[in-house]
Amino acid sequence: MPELIDTHVHLDDARLIKDLDLILARAREKGVTKMINIGHDMESSRSSVHLARTYGNIWAAVGIHPHSARDAREADFHLLEELAREDKVVAIGEIGLDYHYDFSPRPVQREVFQRQLEMSIRLGLPVVIHQREAVRDTLDILQEYAPLPYGGVMHCFSGTVDIMEQCLELGLVIGLGGTVTFKNARETKAVAAAVPLDKLVLETDCPYLAPHPFRGKVNQPGYLPLVAAEIARLKGVPLDRLIAACAATARNLFQLPA
Ligand code: NI
């Protein structure tokens, strides 16, 4: 049985941390052997590192999400860089632009995004990118650093096959999660079918975006097989082959042990 790697979890979220042992046991039962806990502000970046220190099968990403960009102080960038040098920190993220909510002013979002992109290159780490309704600006900023020397993931990819191809050209891989299982996700399903098998990683983004039939419920890494099964169906490849390819891409990108 090939290993399932959940490349995007938020286990420090209050909805998950209270039942963490149970949730990790379920993940193990379902074959999820490795997880990457993703930071979105200073506090969750610290929590991610703490989880990675505590659990052998959890790694960490640290970063400031566009929602939190307005709270970033000068000292935070130094603290973040220190955190990023910790042993099991494998990426900078999640970082990017979110023009849907606009919780931070757009110029601030762009500056915080760029500073962290530069940090990732300085440290030799890949990036985990979040973008919502900001695809043009996100790709334009990434273009300045393209091809990204240490790669990255376009997390929870939403967009057309054309945008997906532009992301690949920038040196990114595509992260797909629960949304690919939603009935009305025609575009995401088309992307899943089209993306090269070696340019794809699996993610739950738990506690968010639980796959069908758990849509609307609290998501968890144990639901990752539902995502994998739907993508394998869309691509017309055996499930084991899909899982093995995604795991190989994740191990390679995040430099995870075999
Ligand atoms: Ni996330």
Short mmCIF file of C-alpha atoms and ligand atoms in Angstrom, two decimals:
data_model
loop_
_atom_site.label_atom_id
_atom_site.label_comp_id
_atom_site.label_asym_id
_atom_site.label_seq_id
_atom_site.Cartn_x
_atom_site.Cartn_y
_atom_site.Cartn_z
CA MET A 1 0.00 0.00 0.00
CA PRO A 2 1.63 3.30 -1.06
CA GLU A 3 1.70 6.07 1.52
CA LEU A 4 -0.81 8.90 1.58
CA ILE A 5 0.72 12.28 2.37
CA ASP A 6 -1.60 15.08 3.47
CA THR A 7 0.36 18.16 2.40
CA HIS A 8 -1.93 20.75 4.01
CA VAL A 9 -3.44 20.39 7.48
CA HIS A 10 -4.29 22.80 10.29
CA LEU A 11 -4.30 20.35 13.20
CA ASP A 12 -3.71 23.19 15.67
CA ASP A 13 -7.20 24.50 14.87
CA ALA A 14 -9.42 24.41 17.97
CA ARG A 15 -11.84 22.00 16.25
CA LEU A 16 -9.09 19.40 15.70
CA ILE A 17 -6.57 19.85 18.50
CA LYS A 18 -9.07 18.85 21.18
CA ASP A 19 -9.38 15.35 19.63
CA LEU A 20 -5.90 15.16 18.17
CA ASP A 21 -5.00 11.64 19.31
CA LEU A 22 -8.24 10.25 17.89
CA ILE A 23 -7.79 12.17 14.63
CA LEU A 24 -4.20 10.95 14.22
CA ALA A 25 -5.30 7.37 14.93
CA ARG A 26 -8.00 7.63 12.21
CA ALA A 27 -5.49 9.09 9.78
CA ARG A 28 -3.16 6.14 10.43
CA GLU A 29 -6.02 3.64 9.90
CA LYS A 30 -6.72 5.26 6.52
CA GLY A 31 -3.09 5.04 5.44
CA VAL A 32 -2.14 8.71 5.92
CA THR A 33 1.46 8.37 7.03
CA LYS A 34 2.75 11.95 6.83
CA MET A 35 1.19 15.39 7.28
CA ILE A 36 2.39 18.96 6.90
CA ASN A 37 0.87 21.41 9.35
CA ILE A 38 0.58 24.85 7.77
CA GLY A 39 0.94 28.18 9.57
CA HIS A 40 -1.16 31.23 8.72
CA ASP A 41 0.07 33.73 11.31
CA MET A 42 2.79 33.92 13.97
CA GLU A 43 0.86 31.92 16.55
CA SER A 44 -0.11 29.09 14.20
CA SER A 45 3.42 29.01 12.79
CA ARG A 46 4.71 28.40 16.31
CA SER A 47 2.01 25.75 16.83
CA SER A 48 3.04 24.07 13.59
CA VAL A 49 6.64 23.83 14.75
CA HIS A 50 5.49 22.53 18.12
CA LEU A 51 3.39 19.80 16.47
CA ALA A 52 6.33 18.84 14.24
CA ARG A 53 8.60 18.57 17.28
CA THR A 54 6.05 16.45 19.12
CA TYR A 55 4.95 14.00 16.40
CA GLY A 56 7.29 12.03 14.19
CA ASN A 57 4.89 11.99 11.22
CA ILE A 58 4.11 15.74 11.22
CA TRP A 59 6.21 18.39 9.47
CA ALA A 60 5.65 22.15 9.50
CA ALA A 61 5.28 25.15 7.23
CA VAL A 62 5.51 28.65 8.69
CA GLY A 63 4.12 31.81 7.18
CA ILE A 64 1.78 34.77 7.27
CA HIS A 65 -1.48 34.39 5.33
CA PRO A 66 -2.84 37.42 3.47
CA HIS A 67 -5.65 37.63 6.05
CA SER A 68 -3.03 38.29 8.72
CA ALA A 69 -0.71 40.42 6.60
CA ARG A 70 -1.98 43.64 8.18
CA ASP A 71 -0.84 42.40 11.61
CA ALA A 72 2.73 41.61 10.53
CA ARG A 73 5.28 43.66 12.47
CA GLU A 74 8.87 44.16 11.39
CA ALA A 75 10.06 41.87 14.19
CA ASP A 76 7.73 39.12 12.99
CA PHE A 77 9.73 38.63 9.81
CA HIS A 78 12.85 37.95 11.87
CA LEU A 79 10.98 35.61 14.19
CA LEU A 80 9.47 33.82 11.22
CA GLU A 81 12.87 33.33 9.67
CA GLU A 82 14.17 31.87 12.92
CA LEU A 83 11.23 29.48 13.07
CA ALA A 84 11.79 28.55 9.44
CA ARG A 85 15.32 27.38 10.29
CA GLU A 86 13.95 24.74 12.68
CA ASP A 87 14.66 21.12 11.76
CA LYS A 88 11.28 19.95 10.52
CA VAL A 89 10.14 23.15 8.82
CA VAL A 90 9.81 22.14 5.17
CA ALA A 91 8.13 25.18 3.57
CA ILE A 92 7.11 28.82 3.87
CA GLY A 93 3.32 29.06 3.88
CA GLU A 94 0.67 29.63 3.56
CA ILE A 95 1.35 32.92 1.83
CA GLY A 96 -0.28 34.77 -1.04
CA LEU A 97 -3.15 37.08 -1.89
CA ASP A 98 -6.84 37.02 -0.98
CA TYR A 99 -8.94 39.66 -2.73
CA HIS A 100 -12.17 37.86 -1.86
CA TYR A 101 -12.15 38.83 1.80
CA ASP A 102 -9.67 41.72 1.58
CA PHE A 103 -9.00 41.46 5.34
CA SER A 104 -5.66 43.22 4.73
CA PRO A 105 -5.15 46.15 2.34
CA ARG A 106 -4.00 44.82 -1.03
CA PRO A 107 -0.65 46.67 -1.12
CA VAL A 108 0.14 45.20 2.31
CA GLN A 109 -0.84 41.72 1.13
CA ARG A 110 1.48 42.05 -1.84
CA GLU A 111 4.41 43.32 0.22
CA VAL A 112 4.08 40.59 2.87
CA PHE A 113 3.78 37.97 0.13
CA GLN A 114 6.92 39.20 -1.63
CA ARG A 115 8.97 39.42 1.52
CA GLN A 116 8.13 35.82 2.36
CA LEU A 117 8.87 34.66 -1.19
CA GLU A 118 12.30 36.23 -0.82
CA MET A 119 12.71 34.58 2.57
CA SER A 120 11.86 31.17 1.10
CA ILE A 121 14.53 31.56 -1.58
CA ARG A 122 17.09 32.77 0.97
CA LEU A 123 16.39 29.69 3.11
CA GLY A 124 16.12 27.23 0.24
CA LEU A 125 12.52 26.28 0.98
CA PRO A 126 9.47 25.71 -1.23
CA VAL A 127 6.33 27.84 -0.79
CA VAL A 128 2.68 27.01 -0.12
CA ILE A 129 0.55 29.55 -1.98
CA HIS A 130 -2.98 30.64 -1.13
CA GLN A 131 -4.82 32.78 -3.67
CA ARG A 132 -8.47 33.71 -3.91
CA GLU A 133 -9.83 36.04 -6.59
CA ALA A 134 -6.30 37.36 -7.05
CA VAL A 135 -4.88 34.99 -9.61
CA ARG A 136 -3.47 37.67 -11.96
CA ASP A 137 -1.54 39.53 -9.26
CA THR A 138 -0.40 36.26 -7.66
CA LEU A 139 1.02 34.95 -10.92
CA ASP A 140 2.58 38.33 -11.77
CA ILE A 141 4.43 38.41 -8.44
CA LEU A 142 5.55 34.78 -8.79
CA GLN A 143 6.75 35.56 -12.31
CA GLU A 144 9.39 37.88 -10.83
CA TYR A 145 10.99 34.85 -9.13
CA ALA A 146 10.24 32.25 -11.81
CA PRO A 147 11.02 29.51 -12.12
CA LEU A 148 10.84 29.23 -8.35
CA PRO A 149 14.20 27.66 -7.43
CA TYR A 150 12.76 25.47 -4.65
CA GLY A 151 9.28 25.07 -6.11
CA GLY A 152 5.98 25.26 -4.34
CA VAL A 153 2.32 24.28 -4.28
CA MET A 154 -0.66 26.21 -5.57
CA HIS A 155 -2.75 25.08 -2.65
CA CYS A 156 -6.49 24.28 -2.98
CA PHE A 157 -6.22 25.02 -6.67
CA SER A 158 -9.23 26.75 -8.19
CA GLY A 159 -9.12 27.96 -11.73
CA THR A 160 -8.99 26.83 -15.32
CA VAL A 161 -6.73 24.32 -17.02
CA ASP A 162 -4.99 27.31 -18.62
CA ILE A 163 -4.16 28.84 -15.22
CA MET A 164 -3.00 25.42 -14.01
CA GLU A 165 -0.54 25.26 -16.91
CA GLN A 166 0.75 28.75 -16.08
CA CYS A 167 1.35 27.60 -12.50
CA LEU A 168 3.37 24.61 -13.73
CA GLU A 169 5.49 26.93 -15.88
CA LEU A 170 6.31 29.01 -12.80
CA GLY A 171 7.68 25.88 -11.14
CA LEU A 172 4.69 25.08 -8.95
CA VAL A 173 2.77 21.84 -8.48
CA ILE A 174 -1.00 21.69 -7.98
CA GLY A 175 -2.61 20.94 -4.60
CA LEU A 176 -6.08 19.40 -4.80
CA GLY A 177 -8.41 18.66 -1.90
CA GLY A 178 -12.05 18.22 -0.95
CA THR A 179 -13.41 20.66 -3.53
CA VAL A 180 -12.58 18.21 -6.33
CA THR A 181 -15.24 15.87 -4.91
CA PHE A 182 -18.02 18.47 -5.00
CA LYS A 183 -20.70 17.78 -7.62
CA ASN A 184 -20.67 21.31 -9.06
CA ALA A 185 -16.84 21.56 -9.27
CA ARG A 186 -16.70 21.10 -13.02
CA GLU A 187 -13.61 23.26 -13.55
CA THR A 188 -11.64 21.65 -10.70
CA LYS A 189 -12.52 18.19 -11.99
CA ALA A 190 -11.25 19.22 -15.44
CA VAL A 191 -7.99 20.39 -13.85
CA ALA A 192 -7.67 17.09 -11.94
CA ALA A 193 -8.08 15.18 -15.18
CA ALA A 194 -5.57 17.35 -17.05
CA VAL A 195 -2.76 17.91 -14.54
CA PRO A 196 0.27 15.68 -15.18
CA LEU A 197 0.43 12.82 -12.68
CA ASP A 198 3.84 14.00 -11.40
CA LYS A 199 2.69 17.61 -10.78
CA LEU A 200 0.04 16.91 -8.18
CA VAL A 201 -0.09 16.70 -4.40
CA LEU A 202 -3.02 15.73 -2.17
CA GLU A 203 -4.31 17.82 0.72
CA THR A 204 -7.31 18.07 3.01
CA ASP A 205 -6.86 21.66 4.30
CA CYS A 206 -8.58 20.28 7.41
CA PRO A 207 -10.64 21.46 9.29
CA TYR A 208 -11.89 23.22 6.15
CA LEU A 209 -13.37 21.89 2.90
CA ALA A 210 -14.36 18.35 3.91
CA PRO A 211 -14.86 16.12 0.85
CA HIS A 212 -18.18 14.62 -0.21
CA PRO A 213 -20.08 13.04 1.62
CA PHE A 214 -18.79 15.03 4.61
CA ARG A 215 -19.12 18.43 2.93
CA GLY A 216 -19.86 21.10 5.54
CA LYS A 217 -18.53 18.96 8.41
CA VAL A 218 -15.18 19.31 10.19
CA ASN A 219 -12.54 17.90 7.85
CA GLN A 220 -9.68 15.63 8.98
CA PRO A 221 -6.67 13.88 7.38
CA GLY A 222 -8.53 10.53 7.52
CA TYR A 223 -10.77 11.82 4.72
CA LEU A 224 -7.85 12.11 2.29
CA PRO A 225 -8.58 8.75 0.58
CA LEU A 226 -11.90 10.22 -0.64
CA VAL A 227 -9.96 12.98 -2.43
CA ALA A 228 -7.48 10.50 -3.89
CA ALA A 229 -10.24 8.19 -5.11
CA GLU A 230 -12.06 10.97 -6.96
CA ILE A 231 -8.89 12.19 -8.67
CA ALA A 232 -7.94 8.63 -9.68
CA ARG A 233 -11.43 8.20 -11.14
CA LEU A 234 -11.19 11.49 -13.08
CA LYS A 235 -7.75 10.61 -14.42
CA GLY A 236 -8.64 7.00 -15.16
CA VAL A 237 -5.59 5.67 -13.32
CA PRO A 238 -5.42 2.98 -10.61
CA LEU A 239 -5.79 4.46 -7.13
CA ASP A 240 -2.48 3.02 -5.92
CA ARG A 241 -0.64 4.59 -8.82
CA LEU A 242 -2.19 8.00 -8.17
CA ILE A 243 -1.35 7.85 -4.47
CA ALA A 244 2.23 6.74 -5.11
CA ALA A 245 2.79 9.52 -7.68
CA CYS A 246 1.42 12.23 -5.35
CA ALA A 247 3.52 10.93 -2.45
CA ALA A 248 6.67 10.94 -4.58
CA THR A 249 6.01 14.55 -5.64
CA ALA A 250 5.35 15.61 -2.04
CA ARG A 251 8.49 13.86 -0.72
CA ASN A 252 10.58 15.44 -3.42
CA LEU A 253 9.18 18.96 -3.02
CA PHE A 254 9.27 19.04 0.78
CA GLN A 255 12.38 16.86 1.14
CA LEU A 256 10.54 14.38 3.32
CA PRO A 257 12.20 11.09 4.25
CA ALA A 258 11.13 7.98 2.33
NI NI B 1 -4.93 26.24 4.67
#
